[in-house]
Coordinates of C-alpha atoms in Angstrom, one line a residue:
M1 CA 20.8 -14.2 -7.7
T2 CA 20.6 -12.1 -9.9
S3 CA 16.6 -10.8 -10.8
A4 CA 16.5 -12.5 -13.7
D5 CA 17.1 -16.2 -12.1
L6 CA 14.4 -15.4 -10.0
D7 CA 12.2 -15.7 -12.6
P8 CA 13.4 -17.7 -15.1
D9 CA 10.3 -18.2 -17.2
A10 CA 9.7 -14.9 -18.1
A11 CA 13.7 -14.5 -18.7
A12 CA 13.7 -17.1 -21.4
L13 CA 11.1 -15.0 -23.0
G14 CA 13.5 -13.6 -24.7
R15 CA 11.0 -9.9 -25.2
K16 CA 11.4 -6.3 -23.5
C17 CA 10.4 -4.8 -20.9
V18 CA 5.9 -4.4 -21.3
K19 CA 7.0 -0.6 -19.6
C20 CA 10.5 0.7 -21.0
D21 CA 13.3 -1.3 -24.0
S22 CA 15.8 -3.0 -21.2
P23 CA 15.0 -6.4 -21.3
G24 CA 11.4 -8.5 -20.1
I25 CA 13.2 -11.2 -16.8
L26 CA 10.2 -10.4 -14.3
S27 CA 6.6 -11.5 -14.9
G28 CA 3.4 -11.0 -13.0
I29 CA 0.6 -14.3 -12.9
D30 CA 1.2 -15.3 -16.6
A31 CA 4.2 -14.3 -17.6
R32 CA 2.8 -15.0 -21.9
K33 CA 1.0 -11.9 -21.4
A34 CA 3.4 -8.8 -20.4
V35 CA 7.3 -9.2 -18.4
Y36 CA 8.9 -6.4 -17.0
C37 CA 12.4 -5.2 -16.1
R38 CA 13.2 -5.2 -12.6
P39 CA 13.0 -1.3 -11.9
C40 CA 9.0 -1.9 -14.0
F41 CA 8.0 -4.9 -12.1
V42 CA 8.5 -3.2 -8.7
Q43 CA 6.6 -0.6 -9.5
M44 CA 3.4 -1.8 -11.3
V45 CA 3.6 -4.6 -8.5
K46 CA 3.5 -1.6 -6.0
H47 CA 0.8 0.3 -9.0
K48 CA -1.5 -1.9 -7.7
F49 CA -0.8 -2.2 -3.8
R50 CA -1.8 2.2 -3.8
S51 CA -4.5 2.2 -6.5
A52 CA -6.6 -0.4 -4.7
L53 CA -7.0 1.6 -2.3
G54 CA -6.6 5.2 -4.1
K55 CA -9.3 4.0 -6.4
R56 CA -12.7 3.4 -3.6
R57 CA -11.3 6.8 -2.2
V58 CA -10.6 5.1 1.2
Y59 CA -8.7 7.8 2.4
K60 CA -10.9 10.7 0.8
D61 CA -12.9 13.6 1.4
G62 CA -11.6 13.3 5.3
A63 CA -11.9 10.4 5.7
S64 CA -9.6 8.9 9.2
K65 CA -6.5 8.0 8.4
E66 CA -5.2 6.1 11.0
T67 CA -5.2 2.0 9.9
L68 CA -3.9 -1.0 11.4
L69 CA -1.7 -3.4 9.9
V70 CA -2.6 -7.4 10.9
F71 CA 0.4 -8.9 10.8
D72 CA 1.0 -12.5 10.8
G73 CA 4.0 -13.0 9.3
S74 CA 3.2 -14.2 5.6
P75 CA 4.9 -13.0 3.0
A76 CA 1.6 -10.7 2.1
A77 CA 1.5 -9.4 5.8
A78 CA 5.8 -8.8 4.9
L79 CA 4.8 -7.0 1.9
A80 CA 2.1 -5.0 3.5
L81 CA 4.1 -3.6 6.4
G82 CA 7.7 -2.5 4.4
Q83 CA 5.0 -0.2 2.2
L84 CA 3.9 1.9 5.6
V85 CA 7.2 1.5 6.4
E86 CA 8.9 3.6 2.9
S87 CA 5.9 5.7 3.2
K88 CA 7.4 7.8 6.4
R89 CA 10.6 7.4 4.4
E90 CA 11.5 10.0 1.1
T91 CA 11.0 7.1 -2.2
D92 CA 10.3 7.9 -5.4
H93 CA 6.5 6.2 -4.5
R94 CA 4.3 8.7 -3.3
K95 CA 3.5 8.7 0.2
L96 CA 0.9 6.0 1.6
M97 CA -0.8 9.3 3.7
I98 CA -1.9 7.6 6.7
E99 CA -1.9 7.3 10.5
P100 CA -0.4 3.3 10.8
T101 CA -0.4 0.7 14.4
V102 CA 1.1 -3.2 13.3
L103 CA -0.8 -5.9 14.7
F104 CA 1.1 -8.4 15.3
T105 CA -0.4 -11.5 15.7
L106 CA 0.0 -15.1 17.2
E107 CA -1.6 -18.2 15.8
T108 CA 0.1 -21.1 17.9
T109 CA -0.3 -22.3 21.2
D110 CA 2.6 -24.3 21.4
P111 CA 5.6 -21.8 24.6
E112 CA 8.3 -23.0 22.7
R113 CA 7.4 -22.3 18.9
A114 CA 5.2 -18.5 20.2
G115 CA 8.7 -18.2 21.9
R116 CA 10.6 -18.0 18.9
I117 CA 8.0 -16.1 17.0
L118 CA 7.4 -13.0 19.6
Q119 CA 11.1 -12.7 19.5
R120 CA 11.3 -12.7 15.6
Y121 CA 8.7 -9.7 16.4
A122 CA 9.8 -8.0 18.4
E123 CA 13.1 -7.8 16.1
I124 CA 11.0 -6.2 13.8
G125 CA 9.3 -4.4 16.0
A126 CA 12.6 -2.6 17.4
K127 CA 13.2 -1.8 13.3
L128 CA 9.3 -0.4 13.4
A129 CA 10.7 2.3 16.3
E130 CA 13.9 3.6 14.9
P131 CA 14.3 7.0 14.0
G132 CA 12.5 8.3 11.0
I133 CA 10.1 5.7 11.1
G134 CA 8.3 5.4 14.3
I135 CA 5.3 2.8 13.8
P136 CA 3.6 1.8 16.8
F137 CA 2.7 -1.7 17.3
R138 CA 1.1 -4.3 19.7
I139 CA 1.5 -8.2 19.6
A140 CA -1.7 -10.4 20.5
H141 CA -3.2 -14.2 20.3
L142 CA -5.5 -15.2 18.6
A143 CA -7.2 -15.5 21.9
A144 CA -7.6 -11.6 22.8
G145 CA -10.0 -12.1 19.9
L146 CA -12.5 -13.2 23.2
Q147 CA -12.1 -10.6 24.9
K148 CA -15.7 -8.2 24.0
N149 CA -14.2 -5.0 25.1
I150 CA -10.0 -5.6 24.7
E151 CA -8.7 -3.8 27.5
L152 CA -4.6 -1.5 26.0
E153 CA -3.3 -0.6 29.5
A154 CA 0.4 0.5 27.8
D155 CA 1.9 -0.1 31.2
S156 CA 0.3 -3.7 31.4
G157 CA 3.8 -5.1 31.3
E158 CA 2.3 -8.3 29.4
Q159 CA 4.6 -9.8 26.1
Y160 CA 1.3 -10.0 24.8
L161 CA -2.5 -9.6 24.1
G162 CA -5.0 -12.9 24.2
K163 CA -2.1 -14.8 26.9
E164 CA -5.5 -15.6 29.3
Q165 CA -7.6 -16.5 27.1
I166 CA -5.4 -19.1 25.6
A167 CA -6.6 -22.0 27.9
I168 CA -10.4 -21.0 26.5
Y169 CA -9.0 -20.4 23.2
E170 CA -7.5 -24.1 22.9
R171 CA -11.2 -25.9 24.0
L172 CA -12.9 -24.2 22.4
L173 CA -10.5 -25.6 19.3
S174 CA -11.3 -29.0 20.6
A175 CA -14.8 -28.8 20.5
M176 CA -15.2 -28.6 17.6
Q177 CA -16.2 -31.9 15.7
S178 CA -14.7 -30.7 12.2
T179 CA -11.5 -29.7 11.0
T180 CA -12.9 -27.8 8.7
A181 CA -14.9 -26.7 11.8
R182 CA -11.9 -25.6 13.5
S183 CA -9.7 -23.4 10.6
E184 CA -13.1 -21.5 10.3
M185 CA -13.0 -20.9 13.5
T186 CA -9.6 -19.6 13.8
R187 CA -10.3 -17.4 10.8
L188 CA -12.9 -16.2 12.9
F189 CA -11.1 -15.2 15.7
G190 CA -8.5 -13.6 13.8
E191 CA -11.1 -11.2 12.2
L192 CA -12.6 -10.4 15.5
L193 CA -10.0 -9.8 17.0
A194 CA -8.4 -7.0 14.8
A195 CA -12.1 -5.5 15.0
R196 CA -11.6 -5.7 18.4
F197 CA -8.1 -4.2 18.3
A198 CA -9.3 -1.4 15.9
V199 CA -12.6 -0.4 17.8
A200 CA -10.6 -0.3 21.5
S201 CA -7.9 1.8 20.1
G202 CA -10.3 4.1 18.2
I203 CA -9.0 3.1 14.0
D204 CA -11.8 3.2 11.1
K205 CA -9.9 0.9 9.0
I206 CA -7.3 -2.5 8.9
W207 CA -5.5 -3.9 6.6
L208 CA -5.7 -7.3 6.0
P209 CA -2.3 -9.7 4.0
R210 CA -4.3 -11.6 1.6
T211 CA -3.9 -11.8 -1.8
G212 CA -5.5 -12.2 -5.0
D213 CA -4.3 -15.8 -4.3
D214 CA -5.7 -16.4 -0.5
L215 CA -9.4 -14.1 -2.3
S216 CA -10.1 -16.4 -4.4
K217 CA -8.8 -19.9 -2.1
D218 CA -12.4 -18.1 -0.2
V219 CA -14.5 -17.7 -2.6
V220 CA -14.3 -20.7 -2.9
S221 CA -14.5 -22.4 0.8
F222 CA -16.6 -19.8 1.2
F223 CA -19.3 -20.9 -0.9
S224 CA -18.8 -24.0 0.6
L225 CA -19.4 -23.1 4.0
G226 CA -22.4 -21.6 2.9
K227 CA -21.6 -17.8 3.2
G228 CA -23.6 -17.6 -0.7
A229 CA -24.1 -13.6 -2.3
H230 CA -22.6 -12.9 1.1
T231 CA -19.3 -13.7 -0.4
S232 CA -18.9 -10.7 -3.0
S233 CA -18.1 -8.9 0.4
L234 CA -15.3 -10.6 2.1
I235 CA -13.8 -10.6 -0.6
S236 CA -13.8 -6.9 -1.4
V237 CA -11.4 -4.1 -1.1
S238 CA -13.3 -2.7 1.3
E239 CA -16.3 -3.9 3.1
R240 CA -17.9 -2.7 6.6
R241 CA -18.5 -4.7 9.5
L242 CA -18.1 -5.4 12.9
G243 CA -17.8 -1.4 13.5
V244 CA -14.7 -1.3 10.7
N245 CA -13.5 -1.2 7.8
F246 CA -12.1 -4.1 6.3
L247 CA -9.5 -3.5 3.6
R248 CA -8.1 -6.5 1.1
P249 CA -5.3 -3.5 -0.6
M250 CA -3.4 -6.8 -2.3
H251 CA -6.6 -7.6 -3.9
D252 CA -4.9 -7.4 -7.3
I253 CA -1.6 -9.3 -6.7
G254 CA -1.0 -12.8 -7.3
D255 CA 1.4 -14.6 -4.4
K256 CA 3.9 -14.7 -7.0
E257 CA 3.9 -11.5 -7.8
V258 CA 4.0 -11.2 -3.6
T259 CA 7.1 -13.8 -3.4
L260 CA 9.2 -11.8 -6.1
L261 CA 9.1 -8.9 -4.6
N262 CA 10.2 -9.3 -1.2
R263 CA 12.8 -11.0 -2.9
L264 CA 13.8 -7.7 -4.4
E265 CA 13.0 -5.5 -2.2
G266 CA 14.6 -7.5 0.4
Y267 CA 11.3 -7.4 2.7
D268 CA 11.7 -11.2 3.1
E269 CA 14.7 -11.5 5.4
R270 CA 13.6 -7.8 7.2
Y271 CA 10.0 -8.3 8.2
E272 CA 9.3 -12.3 7.0
T273 CA 8.1 -14.6 9.6
P274 CA 8.6 -18.7 9.3
D275 CA 6.3 -20.7 10.8
S276 CA 4.6 -18.3 12.0
R277 CA 1.0 -19.1 10.8
E278 CA -0.9 -23.2 11.6
P279 CA -0.9 -25.2 8.4
L280 CA -4.3 -25.5 7.2
P281 CA -5.6 -29.1 9.1
P282 CA -5.9 -31.9 6.5
A283 CA -9.5 -32.5 4.9
S284 CA -10.7 -29.3 5.8
I285 CA -12.1 -28.0 3.2
H286 CA -10.0 -24.5 3.5
L287 CA -7.0 -26.5 3.0
V288 CA -9.4 -28.4 0.0
A289 CA -10.0 -25.0 -1.3
A290 CA -5.8 -23.6 -1.9
N291 CA -5.0 -27.3 -3.4
F292 CA -7.7 -27.2 -6.1
I293 CA -7.4 -23.6 -7.0
D294 CA -3.3 -24.2 -6.5
M295 CA -3.2 -27.0 -9.3
L296 CA -5.2 -25.1 -11.8
Q297 CA -2.9 -22.4 -12.0
R298 CA -0.1 -25.2 -12.3
E299 CA -1.8 -26.6 -14.3
G300 CA -1.9 -23.4 -16.4
Y301 CA -5.1 -22.0 -15.5
T302 CA -3.1 -18.6 -14.5
A303 CA -6.9 -17.1 -15.0
T304 CA -8.3 -18.1 -12.8
T305 CA -8.0 -16.0 -9.5
S306 CA -9.0 -13.4 -11.9
T307 CA -12.1 -14.9 -13.0
L308 CA -13.5 -16.3 -9.5
L309 CA -13.1 -12.8 -8.1
A310 CA -14.0 -10.7 -11.0
S311 CA -17.5 -13.2 -10.8
T312 CA -18.2 -13.4 -7.2
A313 CA -18.1 -9.3 -7.2
K314 CA -20.9 -9.3 -9.5
I315 CA -23.3 -11.6 -6.7
V316 CA -25.8 -9.1 -5.7
D317 CA -27.3 -9.8 -2.1
G318 CA -31.2 -9.5 -2.4
S319 CA -31.9 -9.6 0.1
G320 CA -32.3 -5.4 0.9
K321 CA -30.4 -3.6 3.9
A322 CA -29.6 -5.4 6.8
Q323 CA -31.0 -4.4 10.3
E324 CA -29.6 -6.7 12.1
Y325 CA -26.4 -8.9 11.7
C326 CA -24.8 -12.0 12.8
R327 CA -23.7 -11.3 16.6
I328 CA -20.3 -13.4 15.7
C329 CA -19.3 -12.5 12.5
G330 CA -21.4 -9.9 11.8
S331 CA -22.7 -10.7 8.6
P332 CA -26.1 -9.1 7.4
A333 CA -29.2 -10.8 9.0
T334 CA -31.7 -12.7 6.7
Q335 CA -35.4 -13.4 8.3
K336 CA -34.2 -16.9 9.2
D337 CA -31.4 -16.1 11.2
K338 CA -33.8 -13.4 13.3
N339 CA -35.8 -16.1 14.2
S340 CA -33.2 -17.7 15.5
P341 CA -33.1 -17.6 19.2
T342 CA -29.0 -16.9 19.4
L343 CA -29.4 -14.7 16.1
L344 CA -25.9 -15.9 14.4
C345 CA -26.0 -16.1 10.0
Y346 CA -26.9 -19.7 8.5
P347 CA -22.4 -20.9 8.7
C348 CA -22.2 -19.3 12.3
R349 CA -25.0 -22.0 13.1
R350 CA -23.2 -24.6 11.8
L351 CA -20.5 -23.5 13.4
R352 CA -22.1 -23.8 16.9
E353 CA -23.7 -26.8 15.6
E354 CA -20.4 -29.1 15.4
C355 CA -18.9 -27.2 18.9
S356 CA -19.7 -30.3 21.5
E357 CA -19.8 -27.2 23.7
Q358 CA -22.2 -24.9 23.0
T359 CA -22.3 -22.7 26.3
L360 CA -19.4 -22.8 26.5
F361 CA -19.5 -21.7 22.7
D362 CA -22.7 -18.7 23.4
D363 CA -20.7 -17.9 26.5
A364 CA -17.2 -16.6 25.2
L365 CA -18.5 -15.5 21.3
G366 CA -21.9 -13.8 22.3
S367 CA -21.9 -10.1 21.8

């Protein structure tokens, strides 16, 4: 398959690349606005990745270079890992001056499926250990997020972290009375795992594998769940919460651009892990939000993602600087939250109310 075959809509326009005089055969979100030749397309997407971090001076002025990449097997995670590996080699692109660690995350509780994913992670890990790359990594189930102080003994002999917490993890998810609550709990476990692992490892910055399209879907679901003004922080490039700095370097990159770059650079074959993530549960707000954004884009509303993200970024929380934070998700606590005996933000209080085993909820997720 040629590069032109990857994006027939762009190639059919018969226009020149916006960066040079070569034929334009690839495009980003909207082929009507700009088309690129293969080299310029690759450079454009990689520049978006680096500039998202560079504009915010995330690694400037003596800031710590230690960074944790959360790898969930998705195409976005594969692209991010590809950038880390390239930063260790001599390439045409400026090196990312960071000290990376990769955290492979496991979501399924099915032993057979978990075995296949672990085998794939082991193959990718072997590539990371090759001479000239040397990127350290660990594997953890989302259930490890239940550990308030994750123990990282190198010689523990465990195939992955969190194996002993899976039973409680399954019990908690089963106790949630709606598919939306289960889906949101899974998302929270991912955040807790990343933050607690980073803190235990002495790492301050976390790369999350979320594209602009992912974040636009998050906007819809977060507003629906009652996160309100805090949503603008949750979809920003850089956000301080749970004692770490969450970074979203693919904030300005769409799913189509990720898919094309992975095919062109071979990241899909080297790093993508099919079946690594659970599908969004039916009838959940998260699935409705995802289907809504996908439908708008299919119908030609290509500016949906950029418009949602730009508009949401303008929302400012007028409650002032928070002195206390939700003990689960780390969001700033409002006065009503502070008066609550559980000190949970409104969305997390709703999750607790939806749990049929509230004592287990409090014991497992209490700070």
